[in-house]
Coordinates of C-alpha atoms and ligand atoms in Angstrom, one line a residue:
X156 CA 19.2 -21.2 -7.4
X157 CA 17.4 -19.1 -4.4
X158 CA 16.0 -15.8 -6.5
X159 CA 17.2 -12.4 -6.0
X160 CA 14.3 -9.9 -6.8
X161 CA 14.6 -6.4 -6.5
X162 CA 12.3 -3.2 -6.1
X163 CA 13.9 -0.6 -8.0
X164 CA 11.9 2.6 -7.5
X165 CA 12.3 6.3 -8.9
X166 CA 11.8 8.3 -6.1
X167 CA 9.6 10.9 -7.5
X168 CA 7.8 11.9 -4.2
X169 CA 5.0 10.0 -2.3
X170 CA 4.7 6.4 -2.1
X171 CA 2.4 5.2 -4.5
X172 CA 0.0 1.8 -3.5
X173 CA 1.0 0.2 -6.7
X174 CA 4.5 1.4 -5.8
X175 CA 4.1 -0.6 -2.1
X176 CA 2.6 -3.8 -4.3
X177 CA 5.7 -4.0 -6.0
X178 CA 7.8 -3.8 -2.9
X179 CA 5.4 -6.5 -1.4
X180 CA 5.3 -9.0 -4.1
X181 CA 8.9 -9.2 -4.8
X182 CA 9.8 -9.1 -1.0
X183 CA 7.1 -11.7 -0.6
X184 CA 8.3 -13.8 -3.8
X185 CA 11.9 -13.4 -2.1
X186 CA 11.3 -15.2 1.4
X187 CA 8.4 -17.6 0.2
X188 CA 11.5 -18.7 -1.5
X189 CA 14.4 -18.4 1.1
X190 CA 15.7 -15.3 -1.5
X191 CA 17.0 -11.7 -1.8
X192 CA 15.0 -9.0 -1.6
X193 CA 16.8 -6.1 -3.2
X194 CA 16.3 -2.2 -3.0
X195 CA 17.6 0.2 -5.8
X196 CA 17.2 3.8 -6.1
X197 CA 16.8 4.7 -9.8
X198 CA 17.5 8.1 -9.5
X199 CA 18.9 8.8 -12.5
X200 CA 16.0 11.3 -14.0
X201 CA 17.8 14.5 -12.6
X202 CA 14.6 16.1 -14.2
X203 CA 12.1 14.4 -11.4
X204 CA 14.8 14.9 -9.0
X205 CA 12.4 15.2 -5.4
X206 CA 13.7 16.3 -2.3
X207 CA 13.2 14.4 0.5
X208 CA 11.6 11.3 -1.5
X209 CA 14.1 8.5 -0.8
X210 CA 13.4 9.1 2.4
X211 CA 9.9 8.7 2.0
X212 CA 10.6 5.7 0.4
X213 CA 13.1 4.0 3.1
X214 CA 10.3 4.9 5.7
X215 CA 7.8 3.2 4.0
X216 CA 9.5 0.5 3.3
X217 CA 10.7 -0.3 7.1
X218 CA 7.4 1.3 8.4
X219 CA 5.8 -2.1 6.1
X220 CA 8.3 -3.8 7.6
X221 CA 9.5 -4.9 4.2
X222 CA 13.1 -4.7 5.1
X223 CA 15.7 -5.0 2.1
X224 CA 18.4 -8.0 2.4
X225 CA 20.4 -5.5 0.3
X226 CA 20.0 -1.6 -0.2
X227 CA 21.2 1.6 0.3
X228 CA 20.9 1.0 4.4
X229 CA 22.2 -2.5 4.6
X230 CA 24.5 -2.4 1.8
X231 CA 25.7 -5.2 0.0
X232 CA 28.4 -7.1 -2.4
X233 CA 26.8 -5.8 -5.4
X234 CA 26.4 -2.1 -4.5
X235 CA 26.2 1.0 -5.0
X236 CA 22.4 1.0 -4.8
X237 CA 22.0 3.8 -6.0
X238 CA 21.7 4.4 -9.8
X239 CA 23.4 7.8 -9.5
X240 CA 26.3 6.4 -7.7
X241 CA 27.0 3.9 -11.1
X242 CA 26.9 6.5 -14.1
X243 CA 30.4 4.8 -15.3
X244 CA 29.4 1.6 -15.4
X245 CA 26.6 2.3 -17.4
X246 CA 28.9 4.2 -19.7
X247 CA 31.0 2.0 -20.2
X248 CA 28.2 -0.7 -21.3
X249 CA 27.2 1.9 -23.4
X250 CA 30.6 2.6 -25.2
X251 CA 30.8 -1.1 -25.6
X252 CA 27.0 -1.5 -27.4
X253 CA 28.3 1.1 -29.5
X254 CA 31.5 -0.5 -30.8
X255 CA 29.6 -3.6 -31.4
X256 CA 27.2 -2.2 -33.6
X257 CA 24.3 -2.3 -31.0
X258 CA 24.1 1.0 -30.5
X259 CA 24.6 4.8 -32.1
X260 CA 25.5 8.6 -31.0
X261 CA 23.1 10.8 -32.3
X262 CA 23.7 14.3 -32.7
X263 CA 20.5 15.2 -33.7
X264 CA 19.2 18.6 -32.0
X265 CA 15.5 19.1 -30.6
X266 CA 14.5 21.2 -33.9
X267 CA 15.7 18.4 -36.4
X268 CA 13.8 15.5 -34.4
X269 CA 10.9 18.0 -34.5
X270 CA 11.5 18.4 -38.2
X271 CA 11.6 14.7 -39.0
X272 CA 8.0 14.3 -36.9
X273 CA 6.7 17.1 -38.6
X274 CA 7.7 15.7 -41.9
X275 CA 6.5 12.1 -40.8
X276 CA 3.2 12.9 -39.2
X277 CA -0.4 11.8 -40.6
X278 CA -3.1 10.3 -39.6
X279 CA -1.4 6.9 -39.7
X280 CA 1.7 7.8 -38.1
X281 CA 0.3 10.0 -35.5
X282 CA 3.6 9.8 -33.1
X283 CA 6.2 9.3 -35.6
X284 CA 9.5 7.3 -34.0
X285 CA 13.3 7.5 -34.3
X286 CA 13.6 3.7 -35.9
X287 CA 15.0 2.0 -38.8
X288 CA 13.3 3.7 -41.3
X289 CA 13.8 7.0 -40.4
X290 CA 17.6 6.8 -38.8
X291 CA 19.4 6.7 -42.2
X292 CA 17.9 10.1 -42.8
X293 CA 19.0 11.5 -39.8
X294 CA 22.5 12.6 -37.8
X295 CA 24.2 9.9 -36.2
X296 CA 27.2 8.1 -36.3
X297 CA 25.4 5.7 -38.8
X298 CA 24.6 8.3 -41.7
X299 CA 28.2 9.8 -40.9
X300 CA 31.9 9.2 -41.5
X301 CA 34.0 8.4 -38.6
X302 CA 36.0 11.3 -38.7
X303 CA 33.0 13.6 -38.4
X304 CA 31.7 11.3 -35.4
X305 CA 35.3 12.0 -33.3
X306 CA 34.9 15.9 -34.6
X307 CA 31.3 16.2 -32.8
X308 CA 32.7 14.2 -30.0
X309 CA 35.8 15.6 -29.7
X310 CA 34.0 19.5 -29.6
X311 CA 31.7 17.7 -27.2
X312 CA 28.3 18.5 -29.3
X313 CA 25.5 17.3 -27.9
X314 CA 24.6 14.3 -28.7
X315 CA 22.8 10.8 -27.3
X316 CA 23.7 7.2 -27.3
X317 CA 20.7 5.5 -29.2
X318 CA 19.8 1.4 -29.7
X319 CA 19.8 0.1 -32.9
X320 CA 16.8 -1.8 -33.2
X321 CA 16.6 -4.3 -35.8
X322 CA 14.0 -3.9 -38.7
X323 CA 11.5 -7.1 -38.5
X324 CA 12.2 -8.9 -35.2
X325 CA 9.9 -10.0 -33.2
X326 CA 10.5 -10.3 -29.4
X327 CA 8.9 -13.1 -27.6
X328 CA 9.2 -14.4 -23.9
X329 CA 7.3 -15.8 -21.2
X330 CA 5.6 -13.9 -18.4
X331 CA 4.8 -15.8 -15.4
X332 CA 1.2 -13.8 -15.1
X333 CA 0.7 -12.8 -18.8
X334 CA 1.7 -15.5 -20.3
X335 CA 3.6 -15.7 -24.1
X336 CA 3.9 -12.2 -24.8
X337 CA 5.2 -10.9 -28.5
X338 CA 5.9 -7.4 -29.7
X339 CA 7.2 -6.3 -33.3
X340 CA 10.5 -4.3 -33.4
X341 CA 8.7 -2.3 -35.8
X342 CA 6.8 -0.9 -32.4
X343 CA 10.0 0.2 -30.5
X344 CA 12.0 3.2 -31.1
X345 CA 15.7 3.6 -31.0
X346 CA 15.7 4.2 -27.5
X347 CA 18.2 6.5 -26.2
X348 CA 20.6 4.9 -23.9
X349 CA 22.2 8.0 -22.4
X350 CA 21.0 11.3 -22.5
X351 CA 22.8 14.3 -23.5
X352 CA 23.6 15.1 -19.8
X353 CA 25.5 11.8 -19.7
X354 CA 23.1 10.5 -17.4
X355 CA 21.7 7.1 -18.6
X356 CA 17.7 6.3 -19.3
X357 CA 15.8 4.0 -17.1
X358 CA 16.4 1.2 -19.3
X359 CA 20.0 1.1 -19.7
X360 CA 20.7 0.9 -16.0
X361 CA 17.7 -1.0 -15.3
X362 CA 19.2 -4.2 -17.7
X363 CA 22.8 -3.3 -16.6
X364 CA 21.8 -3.4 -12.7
X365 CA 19.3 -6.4 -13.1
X366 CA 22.0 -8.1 -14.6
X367 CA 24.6 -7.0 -12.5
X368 CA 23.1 -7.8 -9.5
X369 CA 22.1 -11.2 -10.3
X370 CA 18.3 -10.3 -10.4
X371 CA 16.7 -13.3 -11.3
X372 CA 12.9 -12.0 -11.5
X373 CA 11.5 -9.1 -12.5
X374 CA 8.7 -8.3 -10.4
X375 CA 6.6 -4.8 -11.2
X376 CA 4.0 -3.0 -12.7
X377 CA 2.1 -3.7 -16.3
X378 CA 3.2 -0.4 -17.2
X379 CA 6.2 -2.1 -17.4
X380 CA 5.4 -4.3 -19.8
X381 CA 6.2 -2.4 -23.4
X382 CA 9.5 -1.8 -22.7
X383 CA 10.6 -5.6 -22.4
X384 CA 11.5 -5.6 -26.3
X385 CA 13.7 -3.0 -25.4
X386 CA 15.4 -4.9 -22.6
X387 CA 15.3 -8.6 -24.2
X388 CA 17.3 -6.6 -27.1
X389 CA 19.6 -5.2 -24.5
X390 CA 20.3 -8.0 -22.7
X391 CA 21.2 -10.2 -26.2
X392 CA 23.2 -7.5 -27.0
X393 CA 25.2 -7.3 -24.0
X394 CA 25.5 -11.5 -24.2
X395 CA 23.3 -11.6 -21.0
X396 CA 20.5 -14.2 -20.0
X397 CA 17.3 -12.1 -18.9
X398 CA 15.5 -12.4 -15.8
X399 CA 12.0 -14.1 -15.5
X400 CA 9.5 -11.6 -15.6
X401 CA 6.6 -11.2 -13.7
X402 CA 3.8 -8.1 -14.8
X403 CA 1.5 -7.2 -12.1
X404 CA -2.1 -6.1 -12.9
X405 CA -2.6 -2.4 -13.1
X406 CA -4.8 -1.1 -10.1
X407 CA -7.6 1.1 -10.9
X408 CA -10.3 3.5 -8.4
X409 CA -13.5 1.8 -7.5
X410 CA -15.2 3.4 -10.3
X411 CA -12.2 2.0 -13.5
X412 CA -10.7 5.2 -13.9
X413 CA -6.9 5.3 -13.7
X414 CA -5.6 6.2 -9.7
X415 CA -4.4 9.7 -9.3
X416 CA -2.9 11.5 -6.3
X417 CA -5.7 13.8 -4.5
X418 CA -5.7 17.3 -3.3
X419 CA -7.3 16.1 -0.1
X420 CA -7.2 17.1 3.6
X421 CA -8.4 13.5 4.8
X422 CA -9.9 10.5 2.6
X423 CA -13.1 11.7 3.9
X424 CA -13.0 14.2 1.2
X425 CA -12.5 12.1 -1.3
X426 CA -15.1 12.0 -4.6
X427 CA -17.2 9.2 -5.5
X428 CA -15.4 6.1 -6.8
X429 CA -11.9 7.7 -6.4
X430 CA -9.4 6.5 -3.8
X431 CA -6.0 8.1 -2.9
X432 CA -2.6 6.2 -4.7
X433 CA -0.9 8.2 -1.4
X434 CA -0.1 5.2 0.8
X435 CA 0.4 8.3 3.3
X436 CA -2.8 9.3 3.3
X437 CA -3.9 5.5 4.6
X438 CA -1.3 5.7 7.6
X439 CA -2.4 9.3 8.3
X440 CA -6.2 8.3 8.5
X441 CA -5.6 6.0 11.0
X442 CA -5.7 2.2 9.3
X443 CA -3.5 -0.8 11.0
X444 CA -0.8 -1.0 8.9
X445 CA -1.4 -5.3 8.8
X446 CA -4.9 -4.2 7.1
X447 CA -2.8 -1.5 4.6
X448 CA -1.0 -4.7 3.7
X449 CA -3.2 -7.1 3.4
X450 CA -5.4 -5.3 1.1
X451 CA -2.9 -4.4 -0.8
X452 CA -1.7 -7.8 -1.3
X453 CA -5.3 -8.9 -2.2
X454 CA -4.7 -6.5 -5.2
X455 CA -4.0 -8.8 -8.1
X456 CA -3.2 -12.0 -5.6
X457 CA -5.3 -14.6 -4.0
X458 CA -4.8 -17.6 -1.7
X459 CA -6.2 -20.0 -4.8
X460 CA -9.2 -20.9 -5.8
X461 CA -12.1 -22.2 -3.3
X462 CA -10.1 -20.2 -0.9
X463 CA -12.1 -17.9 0.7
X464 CA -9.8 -16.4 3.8
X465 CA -9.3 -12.7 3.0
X466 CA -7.3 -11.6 6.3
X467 CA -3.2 -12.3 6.4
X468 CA -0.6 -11.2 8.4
X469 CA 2.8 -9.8 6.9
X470 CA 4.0 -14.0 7.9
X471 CA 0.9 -15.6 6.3
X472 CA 1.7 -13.7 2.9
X473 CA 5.4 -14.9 2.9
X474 CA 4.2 -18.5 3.6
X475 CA 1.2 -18.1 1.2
X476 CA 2.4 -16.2 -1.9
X477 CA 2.8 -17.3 -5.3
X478 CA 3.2 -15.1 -8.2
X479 CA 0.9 -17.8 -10.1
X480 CA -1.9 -16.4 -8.4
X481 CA -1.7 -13.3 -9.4
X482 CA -3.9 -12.1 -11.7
X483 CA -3.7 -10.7 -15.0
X484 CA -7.1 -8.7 -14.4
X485 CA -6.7 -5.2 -13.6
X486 CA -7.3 -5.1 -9.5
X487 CA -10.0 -2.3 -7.8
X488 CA -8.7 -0.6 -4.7
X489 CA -11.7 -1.0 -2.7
X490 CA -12.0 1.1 0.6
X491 CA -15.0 -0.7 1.8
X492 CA -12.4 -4.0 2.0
X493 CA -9.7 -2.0 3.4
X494 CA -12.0 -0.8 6.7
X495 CA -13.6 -4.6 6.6
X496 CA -9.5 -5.2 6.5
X497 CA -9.0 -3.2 9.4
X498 CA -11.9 -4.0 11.8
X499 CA -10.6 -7.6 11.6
X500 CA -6.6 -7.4 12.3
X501 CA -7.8 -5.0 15.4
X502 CA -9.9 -8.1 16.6
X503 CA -7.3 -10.3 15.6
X504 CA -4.1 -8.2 17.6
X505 CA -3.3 -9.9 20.9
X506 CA -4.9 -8.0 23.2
X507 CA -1.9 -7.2 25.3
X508 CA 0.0 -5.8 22.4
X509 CA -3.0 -3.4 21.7
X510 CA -2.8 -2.0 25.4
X511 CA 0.5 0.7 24.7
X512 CA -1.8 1.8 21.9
X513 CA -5.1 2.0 23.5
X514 CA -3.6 3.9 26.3
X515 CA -1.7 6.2 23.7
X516 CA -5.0 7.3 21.7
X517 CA -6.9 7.7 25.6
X518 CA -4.5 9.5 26.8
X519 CA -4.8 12.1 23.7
X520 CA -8.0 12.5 24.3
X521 CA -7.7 13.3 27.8
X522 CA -8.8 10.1 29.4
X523 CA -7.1 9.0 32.3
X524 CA -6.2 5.4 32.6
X525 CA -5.9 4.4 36.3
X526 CA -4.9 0.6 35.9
X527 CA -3.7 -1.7 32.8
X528 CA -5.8 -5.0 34.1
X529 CA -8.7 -2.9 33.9
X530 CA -7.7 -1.4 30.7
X531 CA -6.8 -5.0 29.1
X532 CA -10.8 -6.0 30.6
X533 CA -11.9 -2.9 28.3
X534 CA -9.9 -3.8 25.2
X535 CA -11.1 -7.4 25.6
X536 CA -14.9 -6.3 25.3
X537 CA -14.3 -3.5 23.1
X538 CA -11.7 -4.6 20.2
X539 CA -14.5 -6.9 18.3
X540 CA -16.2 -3.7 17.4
X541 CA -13.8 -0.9 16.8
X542 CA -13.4 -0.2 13.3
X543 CA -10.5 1.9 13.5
X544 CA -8.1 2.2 16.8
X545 CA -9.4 6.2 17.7
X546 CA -12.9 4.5 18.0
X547 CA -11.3 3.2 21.5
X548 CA -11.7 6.7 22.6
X549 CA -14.9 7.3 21.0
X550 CA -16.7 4.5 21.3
X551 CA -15.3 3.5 24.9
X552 CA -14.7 6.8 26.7
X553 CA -17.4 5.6 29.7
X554 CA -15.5 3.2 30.6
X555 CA -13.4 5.6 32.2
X556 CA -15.6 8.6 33.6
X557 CA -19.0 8.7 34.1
X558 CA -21.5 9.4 31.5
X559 CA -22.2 13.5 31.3
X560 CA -24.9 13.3 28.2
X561 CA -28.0 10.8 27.1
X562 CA -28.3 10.2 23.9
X563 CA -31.4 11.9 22.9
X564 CA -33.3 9.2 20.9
X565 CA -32.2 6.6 23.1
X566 CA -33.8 8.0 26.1
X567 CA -37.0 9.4 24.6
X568 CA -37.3 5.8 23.2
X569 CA -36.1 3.1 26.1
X570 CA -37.0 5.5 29.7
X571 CA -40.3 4.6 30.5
X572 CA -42.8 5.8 33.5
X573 CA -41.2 2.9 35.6
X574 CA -37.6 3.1 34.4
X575 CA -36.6 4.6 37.8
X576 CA -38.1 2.3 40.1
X577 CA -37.1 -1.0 38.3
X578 CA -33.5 0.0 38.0
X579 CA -33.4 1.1 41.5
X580 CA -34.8 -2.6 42.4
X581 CA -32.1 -3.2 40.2
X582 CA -29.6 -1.8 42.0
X583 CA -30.6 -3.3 45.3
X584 CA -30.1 -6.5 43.3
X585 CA -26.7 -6.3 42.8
X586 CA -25.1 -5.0 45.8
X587 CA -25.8 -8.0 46.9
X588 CA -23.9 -10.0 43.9
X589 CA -20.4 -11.6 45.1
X590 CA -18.6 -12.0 43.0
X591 CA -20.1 -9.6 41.0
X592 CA -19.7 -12.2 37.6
X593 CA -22.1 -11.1 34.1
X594 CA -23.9 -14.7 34.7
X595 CA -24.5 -13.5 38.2
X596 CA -25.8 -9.9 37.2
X597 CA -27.7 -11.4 34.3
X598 CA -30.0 -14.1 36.6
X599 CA -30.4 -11.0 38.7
X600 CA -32.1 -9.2 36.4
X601 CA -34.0 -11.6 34.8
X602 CA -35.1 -13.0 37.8
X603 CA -36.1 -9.2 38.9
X604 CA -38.0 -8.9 35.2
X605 CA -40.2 -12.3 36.3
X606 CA -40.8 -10.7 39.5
X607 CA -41.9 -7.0 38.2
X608 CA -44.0 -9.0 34.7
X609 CA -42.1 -7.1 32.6
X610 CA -39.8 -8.1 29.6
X611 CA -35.7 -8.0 30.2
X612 CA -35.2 -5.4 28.0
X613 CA -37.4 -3.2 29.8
X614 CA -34.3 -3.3 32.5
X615 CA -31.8 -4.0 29.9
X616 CA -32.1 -0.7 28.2
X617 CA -32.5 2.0 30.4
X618 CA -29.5 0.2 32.5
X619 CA -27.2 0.6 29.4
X620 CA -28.3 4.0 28.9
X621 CA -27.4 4.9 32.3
X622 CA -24.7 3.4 32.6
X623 CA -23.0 4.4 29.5
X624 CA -25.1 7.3 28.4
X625 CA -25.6 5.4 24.8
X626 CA -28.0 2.9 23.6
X627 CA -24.8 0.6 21.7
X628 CA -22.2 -1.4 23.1
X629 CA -20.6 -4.7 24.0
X630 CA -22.8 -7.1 26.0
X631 CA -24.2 -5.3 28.9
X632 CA -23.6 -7.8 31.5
X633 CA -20.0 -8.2 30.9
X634 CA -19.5 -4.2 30.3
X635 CA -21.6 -3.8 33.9
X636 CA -19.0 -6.8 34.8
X637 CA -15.8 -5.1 34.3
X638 CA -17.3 -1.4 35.3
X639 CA -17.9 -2.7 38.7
X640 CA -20.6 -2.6 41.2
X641 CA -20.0 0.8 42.3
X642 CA -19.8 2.5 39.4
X643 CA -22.9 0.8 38.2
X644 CA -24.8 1.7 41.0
X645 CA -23.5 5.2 40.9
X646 CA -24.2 5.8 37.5
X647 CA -27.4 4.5 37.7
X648 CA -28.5 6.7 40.3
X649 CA -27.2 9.9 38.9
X650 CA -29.3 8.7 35.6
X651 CA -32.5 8.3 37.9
X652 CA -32.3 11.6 38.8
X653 CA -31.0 13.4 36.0
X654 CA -33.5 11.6 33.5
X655 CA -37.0 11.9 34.0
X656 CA -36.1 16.1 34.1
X657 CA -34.4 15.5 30.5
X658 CA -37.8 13.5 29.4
X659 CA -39.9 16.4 29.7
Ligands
LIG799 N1 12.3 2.8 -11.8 C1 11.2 2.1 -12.3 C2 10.0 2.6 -11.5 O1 10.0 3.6 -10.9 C3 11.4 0.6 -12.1 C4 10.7 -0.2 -13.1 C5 11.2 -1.7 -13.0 O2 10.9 -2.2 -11.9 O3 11.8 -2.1 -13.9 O4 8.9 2.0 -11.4

């Protein structure tokens, strides 16, 4: 059977990295294995009710390019995908766990619960629950007689639909990344199925859609994992087979405390050892979204053991992932990986498909690009050093307009007495150069460093500096390569005369 795996979020505002690692992994799991990958809104907590959030959540998604087989876009035979659109079906399921004894109404009101907790409370029982031992005390349809059960309904008290959770059960079942897991029903509540706004819980319409829909894993967070008592009692209640499940690790900040969304302007601002859960704030700081996705699928997966390759693309994760190699070790979100990340999908994009972009974040900083081959020469040279796509502007901004500034420290260190006169030899080399190739401006300047007795880099340095008005860069015969005789020879005699005035 080809598996169906769904991501079921609550939109409750931004999208959260753990949030996008759930997305991934069950997308992934889905196409590694010729699946479904399923989207459902759980959006039945009017309370957390965000405007706008869905949105932010169907942007992300396509934006990862972690497009839905089924959804609230595409549709689909088992629809509607939104929990808010199903309220009757859950009802109904609801109605039927109560007839058979599953389930209860409760009409207690928010003073008695607090009653019974006040009652029940010591040091032992810090958070007493709503469970077998205390439910025959309280007002339900179990401590009452029918007819007084169709009064309260019938006048439409308030009341809740609560599971009846057996006294000394335990629940037991396999996680594919924990491994045998076993709770005690003595540690779950009666869990309210519906609320007194009619509106099921989260764990009603989570069974009743997974099962629905033909989910056939669950796929999500460890936070997760408490509440599969709950659901394995559910879904033997309702005469339903449960899905695999599958509990990812949590993910922590660099420095083990738990991720929490930052009041930041950029990540640049962020403290010590924290990182932003805000997948936003990644895109917004200026990080390839292939890096974005690949460290986030490192979180809690790895290619297997001996393995070492650390950089995938969206396609090597679908033909690569397994959820047994996930682990069950709470994961780090490391920014030092993600820029490492970054630096090496920019080297690894075709450099034809970086060109659009290049050109995009030159032309916002004002720099005119003349011609594409010329620009595709640049990116060639440049894109094994950029750390993040802006640094194309920053870092390669000569390439396009002569230098106006030296740097300071460069110059007081590399110009010398006879910087002038051996790169104006220089120059008198290489108008003669045709073609004018790096191997051919290279031999020219060693050959002129035999002749003057000095060493290369005596040449070498003030050249880059003149040229480029910085003492870093690519290769300087293949940057004096592609900037062309002219503008080498120009450059350099503007820095010969500007210079020696700057060194005093
Ligand atoms: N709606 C839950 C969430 O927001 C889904 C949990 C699950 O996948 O079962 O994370």
């Amino acid at each position: 059977m080809k598996p169906r795996t769904r991501f079921a979020p609550s939109p409750t505002g931004f999208v959260h990295v753990g949030g996008l690692r759930t997305a991934l992994y069950n997308y992934l799991f889905a196409k590694n294995n010729g699946g479904t990958f399923i989207l459902r809104i759980e959006d039945t907590d009017r309370s957390r009710y965000v405007e706008g959030a869905v949105e932010n959540l169907l942007e992300a998604l396509e934006w990862a390019g972690l497009i839905p087989d089924e959804g609230p876009v595409q549709g689909g035979d088992y629809g509607p995908y939104y929990q808010s659109e199903r309220t009757d079906i859950y009802l109904n399921y609801a109605r039927q766990l109560v007839e058979n004894g599953h389930a209860y109404y409760a009409f207690d009101t928010p003073e008695d619960l607090e009653a019974m907790r006040q009652h029940l409370r010591s040091k032992q029982n810090p958070n007493p629950k709503y469970d077998a031992s205390v439910r025959g005390e309280m007002k339900n349809s179990l401590t009452m007689t029918d007819v007084q059960v169709k009064n309260e309904l019938e006048k439409g008290t308030p009341r809740v639909i609560r599971l009846k959770v057996p006294e000394d059960r335990t629940f037991e079942f396999d996680d594919i990344i924990r491994g045998t897991v076993a709770r005690a029903s003595s540690e779950i509540d009666d869990q309210v199925l519906v609320k007194s706004d009619g509106y099921p819980t989260y764990h009603l319409a989570n069974v009743v859609d997974d099962h629905l829909m033909q989910i056939t894993h669950v796929i999500r967070g460890e936070e997760w994992l408490s509440s599969v008592p709950k659901h394995l009692l559910l879904y033997e209640s309702l005469g339903w087979q449960p899905p695999v499940m599958a509990h990812l690790p949590l993910i922590f900040n660099p420095d083990g405390s738990k991720m929490s969304k930052r009041d930041i302007q950029s990540l640049d601002d962020l403290p010590q050892g924290k990182v932003d859960p805000d997948v936003a704030s990644y895109i917004k700081k200026g990080y390839e979204k292939q890096a974005i996705i690949n460290c986030i699928a490192l979180l809690g997966w790895n290619p297997g053991e001996g393995d070492e390759r650390q950089v995938f693309s969206l396609n090597d994760l679908v033909a690569e992932f397994s959820l047994q190699r996930v682990n069950k070790a709470a994961a780090i979100f490391d920014l030092q990986k993600l820029d490492w990340l970054n630096a090496e999908h920019i080297k690894a994009r075709p450099t034809v498909e970086l060109l659009p972009d290049v050109r995009t974040i030159l032309q916002q900083a004002g720099i005119q690009v003349n011609s594409d081959d010329y620009l595709l020469r640049v990116i060639d040279l440049l894109k094994i050093r950029m750390h993040f796509m802006a640094d194309f502007a920053d870092k390669g901004a000569y390439f396009f307009r002569d230098p106006v500034e030296y740097d300071p420290d460069v110059l007081k260190k590399r110009w010398k007495d006879d910087s002038v006169k051996l790169l104006l030899e220089f120059c008198k080399e290489i108008v003669k150069l045709s073609p004018f190739t790096a191997s051919a401006i290279e031999s020219a300047l060693r050959e002129l460093a035999e002749c003057e007795q000095v060493g290369g880099g005596r040449i070498i340095h003030p050249v880059r500096l003149a040229v480029s008005g910085t003492g870093v860069g690519p290769g300087l015969f293949e940057m004096l390569e592609v900037l062309g005789a002219d503008t080498v020879v120009r450059r350099i005699k503007t820095a010969c005369e500007k210079i020696p005035a700057l060194k005093q």
